[in-house]
Each structure stands twice: as C-alpha cells, then as structure tokens.
C-alpha positions as YAML, in Angstrom:
chain: A
units: angstrom
residues:
- id: 1
  name: MET
  ca: [8.21, -25.19, 44.50]
- id: 2
  name: ASP
  ca: [11.27, -24.14, 42.71]
- id: 3
  name: SER
  ca: [9.67, -23.32, 39.54]
- id: 4
  name: GLN
  ca: [6.97, -21.34, 41.50]
- id: 5
  name: SER
  ca: [9.35, -19.60, 42.95]
- id: 6
  name: SER
  ca: [11.48, -18.46, 39.97]
- id: 7
  name: THR
  ca: [8.55, -17.61, 38.08]
- id: 8
  name: ALA
  ca: [7.22, -14.87, 40.66]
- id: 9
  name: GLY
  ca: [10.74, -13.65, 41.12]
- id: 10
  name: PRO
  ca: [10.72, -10.95, 38.33]
- id: 11
  name: GLN
  ca: [7.08, -9.96, 39.07]
- id: 12
  name: SER
  ca: [8.40, -9.26, 42.74]
- id: 13
  name: ARG
  ca: [11.77, -7.70, 41.91]
- id: 14
  name: PRO
  ca: [11.96, -4.13, 43.37]
- id: 15
  name: SER
  ca: [12.18, -1.07, 41.00]
- id: 16
  name: LEU
  ca: [14.85, 1.44, 41.23]
- id: 17
  name: CYS
  ca: [13.25, 4.92, 42.19]
- id: 18
  name: LYS
  ca: [14.36, 8.05, 43.21]
- id: 19
  name: ILE
  ca: [11.85, 10.59, 45.41]
- id: 20
  name: CYS
  ca: [11.88, 14.06, 46.63]
- id: 21
  name: GLY
  ca: [9.65, 16.48, 48.02]
- id: 22
  name: SER
  ca: [7.80, 19.69, 46.49]
- id: 23
  name: ASP
  ca: [10.96, 21.49, 47.11]
- id: 24
  name: ARG
  ca: [13.35, 19.68, 45.33]
- id: 25
  name: LEU
  ca: [15.95, 20.06, 47.89]
- id: 26
  name: LYS
  ca: [16.75, 16.73, 48.15]
- id: 27
  name: THR
  ca: [16.54, 13.36, 46.56]
- id: 28
  name: PHE
  ca: [16.59, 9.99, 47.75]
- id: 29
  name: GLY
  ca: [17.35, 6.65, 45.97]
- id: 30
  name: VAL
  ca: [14.82, 3.77, 47.06]
- id: 31
  name: THR
  ca: [13.82, 0.25, 45.95]
- id: 32
  name: ALA
  ca: [9.84, -0.35, 45.91]
- id: 33
  name: THR
  ca: [7.94, -3.37, 45.15]
- id: 34
  name: SER
  ca: [4.70, -1.51, 44.65]
- id: 35
  name: LEU
  ca: [3.48, 2.00, 44.78]
- id: 36
  name: GLU
  ca: [2.19, 1.64, 48.42]
- id: 37
  name: ASP
  ca: [5.77, 0.54, 49.35]
- id: 38
  name: LEU
  ca: [7.35, 3.38, 47.39]
- id: 39
  name: THR
  ca: [4.57, 5.96, 49.20]
- id: 40
  name: ALA
  ca: [5.71, 4.64, 52.69]
- id: 41
  name: LYS
  ca: [9.78, 4.77, 52.13]
- id: 42
  name: GLY
  ca: [9.13, 8.02, 50.60]
- id: 43
  name: ARG
  ca: [7.19, 9.51, 53.56]
- id: 44
  name: LYS
  ca: [9.84, 8.20, 55.97]
- id: 45
  name: LYS
  ca: [12.84, 9.33, 53.49]
- id: 46
  name: LEU
  ca: [11.20, 12.78, 53.58]
- id: 47
  name: GLY
  ca: [10.00, 13.08, 57.02]
- id: 48
  name: LEU
  ca: [6.43, 13.19, 55.87]
- id: 49
  name: ASP
  ca: [5.21, 10.35, 58.27]
- id: 50
  name: LYS
  ca: [5.12, 12.82, 61.15]
- id: 51
  name: VAL
  ca: [2.30, 14.65, 60.17]
- id: 52
  name: GLY
  ca: [-0.89, 13.99, 58.34]
- id: 53
  name: ALA
  ca: [-2.51, 11.06, 57.04]
- id: 54
  name: GLN
  ca: [-1.44, 8.31, 54.73]
- id: 55
  name: GLN
  ca: [-4.58, 9.03, 52.68]
- id: 56
  name: GLY
  ca: [-3.69, 12.88, 52.29]
- id: 57
  name: TYR
  ca: [-0.51, 11.98, 50.12]
- id: 58
  name: THR
  ca: [-0.27, 11.96, 46.28]
- id: 59
  name: VAL
  ca: [2.60, 10.51, 44.41]
- id: 60
  name: VAL
  ca: [3.39, 12.48, 40.92]
- id: 61
  name: LEU
  ca: [6.01, 12.08, 38.14]
- id: 62
  name: GLU
  ca: [8.63, 15.22, 39.34]
- id: 63
  name: SER
  ca: [8.93, 15.77, 35.30]
- id: 64
  name: ASP
  ca: [5.44, 16.69, 34.41]
- id: 65
  name: GLY
  ca: [3.25, 16.18, 37.48]
- id: 66
  name: THR
  ca: [1.39, 13.32, 36.29]
- id: 67
  name: ILE
  ca: [-0.39, 11.42, 39.12]
- id: 68
  name: VAL
  ca: [0.66, 8.17, 39.57]
- id: 69
  name: GLU
  ca: [-2.12, 5.89, 41.37]
- id: 70
  name: ASP
  ca: [-2.37, 3.00, 39.44]
- id: 71
  name: GLU
  ca: [-0.16, -0.09, 40.54]
- id: 72
  name: ASP
  ca: [0.21, -1.20, 37.00]
- id: 73
  name: TYR
  ca: [1.37, 2.06, 35.71]
- id: 74
  name: PHE
  ca: [3.84, 2.21, 38.49]
- id: 75
  name: ILE
  ca: [5.33, -1.20, 37.30]
- id: 76
  name: LEU
  ca: [5.79, -0.17, 33.40]
- id: 77
  name: LEU
  ca: [7.88, 3.18, 34.54]
- id: 78
  name: PRO
  ca: [11.50, 2.66, 34.04]
- id: 79
  name: ASP
  ca: [14.09, 2.35, 36.62]
- id: 80
  name: ASN
  ca: [15.11, 5.62, 38.23]
- id: 81
  name: THR
  ca: [11.99, 7.67, 37.29]
- id: 82
  name: ILE
  ca: [11.94, 10.41, 39.85]
- id: 83
  name: PHE
  ca: [8.56, 10.59, 41.90]
- id: 84
  name: MET
  ca: [7.46, 13.77, 44.15]
- id: 85
  name: ILE
  ca: [5.56, 13.20, 47.06]
- id: 86
  name: LEU
  ca: [3.23, 15.51, 48.03]
- id: 87
  name: ASP
  ca: [0.68, 16.08, 50.92]
- id: 88
  name: SER
  ca: [-2.66, 17.43, 50.85]
- id: 89
  name: SER
  ca: [-1.59, 21.13, 51.18]
- id: 90
  name: GLN
  ca: [1.14, 20.86, 48.43]
- id: 91
  name: LYS
  ca: [0.99, 20.77, 44.75]
- id: 92
  name: TRP
  ca: [3.33, 20.11, 41.87]
- id: 93
  name: THR
  ca: [5.09, 22.94, 40.19]
- id: 94
  name: PRO
  ca: [7.42, 22.89, 37.22]
- id: 95
  name: VAL
  ca: [11.26, 23.23, 38.57]
- id: 96
  name: ASP
  ca: [11.82, 26.62, 36.52]
- id: 97
  name: GLU
  ca: [8.58, 28.22, 37.73]
- id: 98
  name: GLU
  ca: [10.13, 31.12, 39.68]
- id: 99
  name: ILE
  ca: [12.75, 31.72, 37.26]
- id: 100
  name: GLU
  ca: [10.12, 31.90, 34.30]
- id: 101
  name: MET
  ca: [8.03, 34.49, 36.46]
- id: 102
  name: ASP
  ca: [10.55, 36.94, 36.16]
- id: 103
  name: ASP
  ca: [12.59, 35.89, 33.12]
- id: 104
  name: ASP
  ca: [12.44, 34.99, 29.29]
- id: 105
  name: VAL
  ca: [14.09, 32.20, 28.23]
- id: 106
  name: ASP
  ca: [15.01, 31.43, 24.68]
- id: 107
  name: GLY
  ca: [11.83, 33.41, 23.66]
- id: 108
  name: VAL
  ca: [9.45, 31.29, 25.75]
- id: 109
  name: GLY
  ca: [7.77, 33.97, 27.65]
- id: 110
  name: PRO
  ca: [6.71, 33.71, 31.55]
- id: 111
  name: VAL
  ca: [4.52, 31.10, 32.94]
- id: 112
  name: ASP
  ca: [1.59, 33.40, 33.34]
- id: 113
  name: SER
  ca: [2.04, 35.63, 30.57]
- id: 114
  name: GLY
  ca: [-1.07, 36.42, 28.65]
- id: 115
  name: ASN
  ca: [0.78, 36.62, 25.41]
- id: 116
  name: GLN
  ca: [1.59, 32.88, 25.96]
- id: 117
  name: PRO
  ca: [-1.60, 31.02, 25.56]
- id: 118
  name: GLU
  ca: [0.16, 27.47, 26.14]
- id: 119
  name: SER
  ca: [2.62, 26.28, 28.51]
- id: 120
  name: SER
  ca: [6.19, 27.58, 28.54]
- id: 121
  name: ASN
  ca: [8.59, 26.05, 30.45]
- id: 122
  name: ASP
  ca: [12.46, 26.32, 29.82]
- id: 123
  name: TRP
  ca: [13.58, 23.92, 26.89]
- id: 124
  name: LYS
  ca: [16.24, 22.16, 28.99]
- id: 125
  name: VAL
  ca: [13.72, 21.18, 31.29]
- id: 126
  name: LEU
  ca: [11.89, 19.75, 28.70]
- id: 127
  name: ALA
  ca: [14.77, 18.17, 27.17]
- id: 128
  name: ARG
  ca: [15.29, 16.50, 30.75]
- id: 129
  name: GLN
  ca: [12.04, 15.03, 30.21]
- id: 130
  name: LEU
  ca: [12.51, 13.71, 27.07]
- id: 131
  name: LYS
  ca: [15.78, 12.24, 27.86]
- id: 132
  name: GLN
  ca: [13.97, 10.57, 30.54]
- id: 133
  name: SER
  ca: [11.50, 8.98, 28.57]
- id: 134
  name: PHE
  ca: [10.48, 9.76, 24.70]
- id: 135
  name: ALA
  ca: [7.12, 8.76, 25.46]
- id: 136
  name: CYS
  ca: [6.68, 12.33, 27.22]
- id: 137
  name: ILE
  ca: [5.99, 13.89, 23.93]
- id: 138
  name: ILE
  ca: [2.50, 12.54, 24.24]
- id: 139
  name: THR
  ca: [1.83, 14.45, 27.34]
- id: 140
  name: MET
  ca: [3.54, 17.59, 26.35]
- id: 141
  name: SER
  ca: [1.56, 20.83, 25.39]
- id: 142
  name: GLU
  ca: [2.01, 21.90, 21.99]
- id: 143
  name: SER
  ca: [3.88, 24.88, 22.83]
- id: 144
  name: ASP
  ca: [6.19, 22.38, 24.82]
- id: 145
  name: LEU
  ca: [6.83, 20.70, 21.53]
- id: 146
  name: GLN
  ca: [7.64, 23.90, 19.83]
- id: 147
  name: ALA
  ca: [9.95, 25.00, 22.14]
- id: 148
  name: LEU
  ca: [12.19, 21.90, 21.67]
- id: 149
  name: ILE
  ca: [11.63, 22.47, 17.87]
- id: 150
  name: ASP
  ca: [12.97, 26.11, 17.99]
- id: 151
  name: VAL
  ca: [16.16, 25.00, 19.79]
- id: 152
  name: ARG
  ca: [19.24, 24.64, 17.53]
- id: 153
  name: SER
  ca: [19.94, 20.91, 16.96]
- id: 154
  name: THR
  ca: [23.50, 21.10, 18.33]
- id: 155
  name: GLU
  ca: [22.45, 22.60, 21.86]
- id: 156
  name: LEU
  ca: [19.45, 19.85, 21.93]
- id: 157
  name: ALA
  ca: [22.11, 17.37, 21.27]
- id: 158
  name: LYS
  ca: [24.23, 18.41, 24.11]
- id: 159
  name: GLU
  ca: [21.50, 18.51, 26.52]
- id: 160
  name: LEU
  ca: [20.37, 15.02, 25.60]
- id: 161
  name: GLY
  ca: [23.96, 13.42, 25.16]
- id: 162
  name: GLU
  ca: [23.30, 12.70, 21.67]
- id: 163
  name: THR
  ca: [24.55, 13.25, 18.29]
- id: 164
  name: PRO
  ca: [23.25, 16.47, 16.30]
- id: 165
  name: LYS
  ca: [21.83, 14.17, 13.97]
- id: 166
  name: ARG
  ca: [19.78, 12.18, 16.19]
- id: 167
  name: ALA
  ca: [18.76, 15.34, 17.81]
- id: 168
  name: GLU
  ca: [17.48, 16.49, 14.45]
- id: 169
  name: ALA
  ca: [15.58, 13.20, 14.10]
- id: 170
  name: MET
  ca: [13.84, 13.60, 17.61]
- id: 171
  name: GLN
  ca: [13.03, 17.00, 16.58]
- id: 172
  name: ASP
  ca: [11.39, 15.78, 13.18]
- id: 173
  name: SER
  ca: [9.52, 13.34, 15.44]
- id: 174
  name: LEU
  ca: [8.30, 16.32, 17.71]
- id: 175
  name: GLN
  ca: [7.03, 18.29, 14.37]
- id: 176
  name: LEU
  ca: [5.26, 14.87, 13.32]
- id: 177
  name: ALA
  ca: [3.57, 14.98, 16.87]
- id: 178
  name: ILE
  ca: [2.51, 18.73, 16.40]
- id: 179
  name: ASP
  ca: [0.92, 18.01, 12.86]
- id: 180
  name: ASN
  ca: [-1.01, 15.12, 14.07]
- id: 181
  name: ARG
  ca: [-2.67, 17.10, 16.63]
- id: 182
  name: GLU
  ca: [-3.49, 19.61, 14.28]
- id: 183
  name: GLU
  ca: [-5.17, 16.96, 11.99]
- id: 184
  name: GLN
  ca: [-6.71, 15.46, 15.26]
- id: 185
  name: ARG
  ca: [-8.00, 19.23, 15.99]
- id: 186
  name: GLU
  ca: [-9.59, 19.54, 12.25]
- id: 187
  name: ALA
  ca: [-11.01, 16.06, 12.58]
- id: 188
  name: LYS
  ca: [-12.86, 17.00, 15.57]
- id: 189
  name: GLU
  ca: [-14.28, 20.35, 13.99]
- id: 190
  name: LEU
  ca: [-15.23, 18.66, 10.99]
- id: 191
  name: LEU
  ca: [-17.30, 15.95, 13.32]
- id: 192
  name: LYS
  ca: [-18.83, 18.86, 15.19]
- id: 193
  name: LEU
  ca: [-19.78, 20.85, 12.02]
- id: 194
  name: TYR
  ca: [-21.29, 17.50, 10.79]
- id: 195
  name: LYS
  ca: [-23.31, 17.04, 14.03]
- id: 196
  name: ASN
  ca: [-24.54, 20.54, 13.99]
- id: 197
  name: THR
  ca: [-25.60, 20.61, 10.44]
- id: 198
  name: PRO
  ca: [-29.61, 20.27, 10.12]
- id: 199
  name: LEU
  ca: [-30.90, 17.47, 8.25]
- id: 200
  name: ASN
  ca: [-33.74, 17.32, 5.72]
- id: 201
  name: GLY
  ca: [-33.72, 21.24, 5.17]
- id: 202
  name: ASP
  ca: [-34.45, 21.86, 8.76]
- id: 203
  name: SER
  ca: [-32.87, 25.43, 9.75]
- id: 204
  name: GLU
  ca: [-33.19, 24.76, 13.44]
- id: 205
  name: PRO
  ca: [-30.61, 26.99, 15.37]
- id: 206
  name: ALA
  ca: [-28.07, 25.26, 17.75]
- id: 207
  name: LYS
  ca: [-29.14, 24.78, 21.11]
- id: 208
  name: GLU
  ca: [-26.12, 25.83, 22.75]
- id: 209
  name: SER
  ca: [-26.01, 29.17, 21.20]
- id: 210
  name: ASP
  ca: [-28.95, 30.03, 23.10]
- id: 211
  name: GLN
  ca: [-27.38, 29.03, 26.29]
- id: 212
  name: VAL
  ca: [-24.18, 31.02, 25.88]
- id: 213
  name: ASP
  ca: [-25.36, 33.98, 28.11]
- id: 214
  name: CYS
  ca: [-27.14, 31.87, 30.55]
- id: 215
  name: LEU
  ca: [-24.49, 32.33, 33.12]
- id: 216
  name: ASP
  ca: [-25.40, 31.69, 37.07]
- id: 217
  name: PRO
  ca: [-26.01, 34.85, 38.55]
- id: 218
  name: ILE
  ca: [-24.14, 33.74, 41.74]
- id: 219
  name: SER
  ca: [-20.67, 34.62, 41.75]
- id: 220
  name: SER
  ca: [-18.40, 31.83, 42.34]
- id: 221
  name: GLU
  ca: [-14.83, 31.33, 43.54]
- id: 222
  name: PRO
  ca: [-12.05, 32.62, 41.50]
- id: 223
  name: SER
  ca: [-10.90, 30.04, 39.01]
- id: 224
  name: SER
  ca: [-7.32, 28.31, 40.06]
- id: 225
  name: LEU
  ca: [-6.35, 28.12, 36.32]
- id: 226
  name: ASN
  ca: [-3.59, 30.53, 35.22]
- id: 227
  name: LYS
  ca: [-3.94, 33.05, 32.62]
- id: 228
  name: ARG
  ca: [-2.30, 30.67, 30.10]
- id: 229
  name: ILE
  ca: [-5.08, 27.84, 30.36]
- id: 230
  name: ILE
  ca: [-7.73, 30.30, 30.42]
- id: 231
  name: ASN
  ca: [-6.57, 31.77, 27.03]
- id: 232
  name: VAL
  ca: [-6.04, 28.30, 25.42]
- id: 233
  name: LEU
  ca: [-9.61, 27.56, 26.44]
- id: 234
  name: ASN
  ca: [-10.79, 30.58, 25.13]
- id: 235
  name: GLN
  ca: [-9.03, 30.84, 21.78]
- id: 236
  name: LYS
  ca: [-8.43, 27.42, 20.70]
- id: 237
  name: SER
  ca: [-10.70, 25.03, 18.61]
- id: 238
  name: SER
  ca: [-10.49, 21.92, 20.41]
- id: 239
  name: PRO
  ca: [-8.46, 23.23, 23.13]
- id: 240
  name: GLU
  ca: [-7.83, 20.13, 24.64]
- id: 241
  name: VAL
  ca: [-5.59, 18.84, 22.00]
- id: 242
  name: SER
  ca: [-3.08, 21.77, 22.78]
- id: 243
  name: LEU
  ca: [-2.98, 21.37, 26.49]
- id: 244
  name: SER
  ca: [-0.54, 19.12, 28.53]
- id: 245
  name: ASN
  ca: [-1.64, 16.34, 30.70]
- id: 246
  name: VAL
  ca: [-1.19, 18.41, 33.86]
- id: 247
  name: GLU
  ca: [-3.16, 21.14, 32.16]
- id: 248
  name: LEU
  ca: [-5.82, 18.49, 31.27]
- id: 249
  name: GLN
  ca: [-5.90, 17.53, 34.60]
- id: 250
  name: LYS
  ca: [-6.28, 20.92, 36.15]
- id: 251
  name: VAL
  ca: [-9.27, 21.58, 33.55]
- id: 252
  name: PHE
  ca: [-11.34, 18.55, 34.34]
- id: 253
  name: ASN
  ca: [-11.13, 18.77, 38.01]
- id: 254
  name: GLU
  ca: [-12.03, 22.43, 38.53]
- id: 255
  name: ASN
  ca: [-15.12, 23.42, 39.87]
- id: 256
  name: GLU
  ca: [-17.83, 23.80, 37.29]
- id: 257
  name: LYS
  ca: [-18.95, 26.96, 38.46]
- id: 258
  name: ASP
  ca: [-15.55, 28.80, 38.67]
- id: 259
  name: LEU
  ca: [-14.65, 27.28, 35.16]
- id: 260
  name: GLN
  ca: [-18.21, 28.72, 33.98]
- id: 261
  name: SER
  ca: [-17.30, 31.94, 35.68]
- id: 262
  name: ALA
  ca: [-13.64, 32.08, 34.02]
- id: 263
  name: LEU
  ca: [-14.77, 31.11, 30.55]
- id: 264
  name: LYS
  ca: [-18.07, 32.75, 30.39]
- id: 265
  name: ILE
  ca: [-20.05, 30.21, 28.74]
- id: 266
  name: SER
  ca: [-22.76, 27.93, 29.48]
- id: 267
  name: MET
  ca: [-22.80, 25.02, 31.94]
- id: 268
  name: GLU
  ca: [-23.43, 22.66, 29.29]
- id: 269
  name: LYS
  ca: [-20.19, 23.69, 27.47]
- id: 270
  name: VAL
  ca: [-18.20, 23.61, 30.58]
- id: 271
  name: LYS
  ca: [-19.61, 20.07, 31.26]
- id: 272
  name: GLY
  ca: [-18.40, 19.20, 27.66]
- id: 273
  name: LEU
  ca: [-15.18, 21.17, 27.78]
- id: 274
  name: GLN
  ca: [-14.20, 19.04, 31.31]
- id: 275
  name: ARG
  ca: [-15.68, 15.49, 29.17]
- id: 276
  name: ASP
  ca: [-13.16, 16.09, 26.19]
- id: 277
  name: CYS
  ca: [-9.99, 17.18, 28.62]
- id: 278
  name: ARG
  ca: [-10.78, 14.00, 30.73]
- id: 279
  name: GLU
  ca: [-10.71, 11.72, 27.39]
- id: 280
  name: GLU
  ca: [-7.85, 13.30, 25.89]
- id: 281
  name: PHE
  ca: [-5.97, 12.66, 29.33]
- id: 282
  name: GLN
  ca: [-7.12, 8.98, 29.35]
- id: 283
  name: LYS
  ca: [-6.27, 8.52, 25.61]
- id: 284
  name: ARG
  ca: [-2.77, 9.98, 25.89]
- id: 285
  name: MET
  ca: [-1.98, 7.64, 29.22]
- id: 286
  name: SER
  ca: [-3.03, 4.50, 27.53]
- id: 287
  name: LYS
  ca: [-0.69, 5.44, 24.72]
- id: 288
  name: VAL
  ca: [2.06, 5.68, 27.13]
- id: 289
  name: THR
  ca: [1.34, 2.65, 29.10]
- id: 290
  name: CYS
  ca: [1.65, 0.99, 25.99]
- id: 291
  name: LEU
  ca: [4.68, 2.36, 24.73]
- id: 292
  name: GLU
  ca: [6.35, 1.77, 28.26]
- id: 293
  name: GLN
  ca: [5.30, -1.70, 28.29]
- id: 294
  name: LEU
  ca: [6.76, -2.29, 24.67]
- id: 295
  name: SER
  ca: [10.12, -0.47, 25.95]
- id: 296
  name: LYS
  ca: [10.03, -2.74, 29.06]
- id: 297
  name: ARG
  ca: [9.69, -5.99, 27.04]
- id: 298
  name: SER
  ca: [12.44, -4.53, 24.33]
- id: 299
  name: ARG
  ca: [14.89, -4.00, 27.72]
- id: 300
  name: ASN
  ca: [14.04, -7.71, 28.82]
- id: 301
  name: LYS
  ca: [14.57, -8.99, 25.79]
- id: 302
  name: ARG
  ca: [18.11, -7.33, 25.60]
- id: 303
  name: LYS
  ca: [19.15, -8.64, 28.74]
- id: 304
  name: LEU
  ca: [17.91, -12.09, 27.75]
...
C-alpha cells in the first residue's frame, strides 16, 4: 500500500499554472492536476462559469495561442505557464496587436501591413515567449525569428535576463532555425519537381495547371485570414514552413471555399495546402512535446 501511494504521488502532483482571460486584465495563479481541473478553476476565477456551456471553452497558451486540448501535452508544460481561457465568441490575439496596428516597432511593421507577408510581433513579446520556453522557436514564424535576430544582443540580453554572450548564442540558434527551414523548403520543392517530372520521355502536362482557373463561380464568405497570411500563401514556396503555429491552425481550419476564393487557386490545391499546414503543425508539436519531456526529466534529475 505504501509503495503504491508513493508511486502515484509524483503523477498526481498538481502543476503550478497561471490563467487569464482574452483581455489579459487579470492573471490568477492556480494549481491543477489535469487540463479539466485547470479549465474548471479558470472559469470560476475569471467568472466565466456564469455564462455558456463547458464544452464551449477553449484553453490556449497565452504566449502564442497554441490550443491545449491534450492531457499528455498539458502535463509536460513547465510550471507557471500562462493559459488563456476563451469562450466560443472569443479568440486569441497577440498582446501587442492593438499597438502594432498603428505603430511600427523596431522596423517590424503593423500586423496587417501588406508589406509584411509574415507575422510581425514586437520583439519584446517574442523575447518573453523565448524566456518562458526556448522550444517556442519551433512554433514561431520566420519573421518572428528574424525580428529577434535583428535586435542588438545587449537589448535582447536585458529582456531575457541573460548575459550578452548568452544572447548572441541564442541568436545564432535562431539563425540556424531559419537556415533549417530554408533547407526544408528547398527539399520540398525538389521533391515536388521530381514528382512532376514525366518518366520515359512522356511530356504529359501537369494536371493541376489545368485546374488553376476552375474556381467555384458561387461567391463565398470573405476569408478570415489576414493580409499577411494571404501574402505568404500566395508568394512563398512551401508557405507552411514560413508560418507560425497559430497561423498554420488558421489555415487548415479555414473554410475550403473561403480559402479558394482568397487565393484564387483550384480546390485541389486548397486541400493540398491545408494538408501540408496540418502536417507541419503536427510535426512541430511533436518536437515541442519531445523537448518539454526531456526538459522535465532534466529538472527532475537535478531535484534528485
């Protein structure tokens, strides 16, 4: 009996969590043994249990909007992770979105600027995400990573609470992440070229080229994707590599006809694009889970 209770103890140890609402006006500290427990306590603390049904609530990471719906993933997140609880009428937005709409911070343009095809958050917000978990470089967009690289190492070190030398090492890692994504993009393009190359001297035209203009004549609702995401999807090869995890979710959850209307491409390409975005998202989350698991084991070993 004693051995069983001591074995179950670490598994049921409550996690230290922080919760907030979509407006970020108040943050509460709670302990939770599961995602369901966190949701229940969060709704009560934020006063959300007075309206709506329980199944209408979504838990996301406050830092980047990643949806948390898997218990195993929740358990692997570090203590003091900030969660945002949203009802069905609310959605996650970056903490600096309203400021970015009217102001240009450190050369990173407004959120919906047509000149910025990728995400463009304030580098300090990105630095706070990096400080909370270095694994977030996997979920950031290429422009997010570049924004952190372009900052002077002394300023980044101050924001992270690290030495300038350590900040420079982090920026080298961020540059390596961008280089790896470029290599990934080139590999994907070579694979597509290989698949589209006719064999045995056949010169049969690619089927998809005949379908580009075959759009549904029925007008659909305007796409909910912002101009930045639309520009990336239109201008980048293998665009899923450039997008952040939040943007990937928006793309593969978008209505197919709305996405087709916004991009002016065939339905076959729309389905392929959403499939690629979903696969990229799942691959990144698998990497994040592995890193968090290794980090947690390392912390447990240090405690022992």
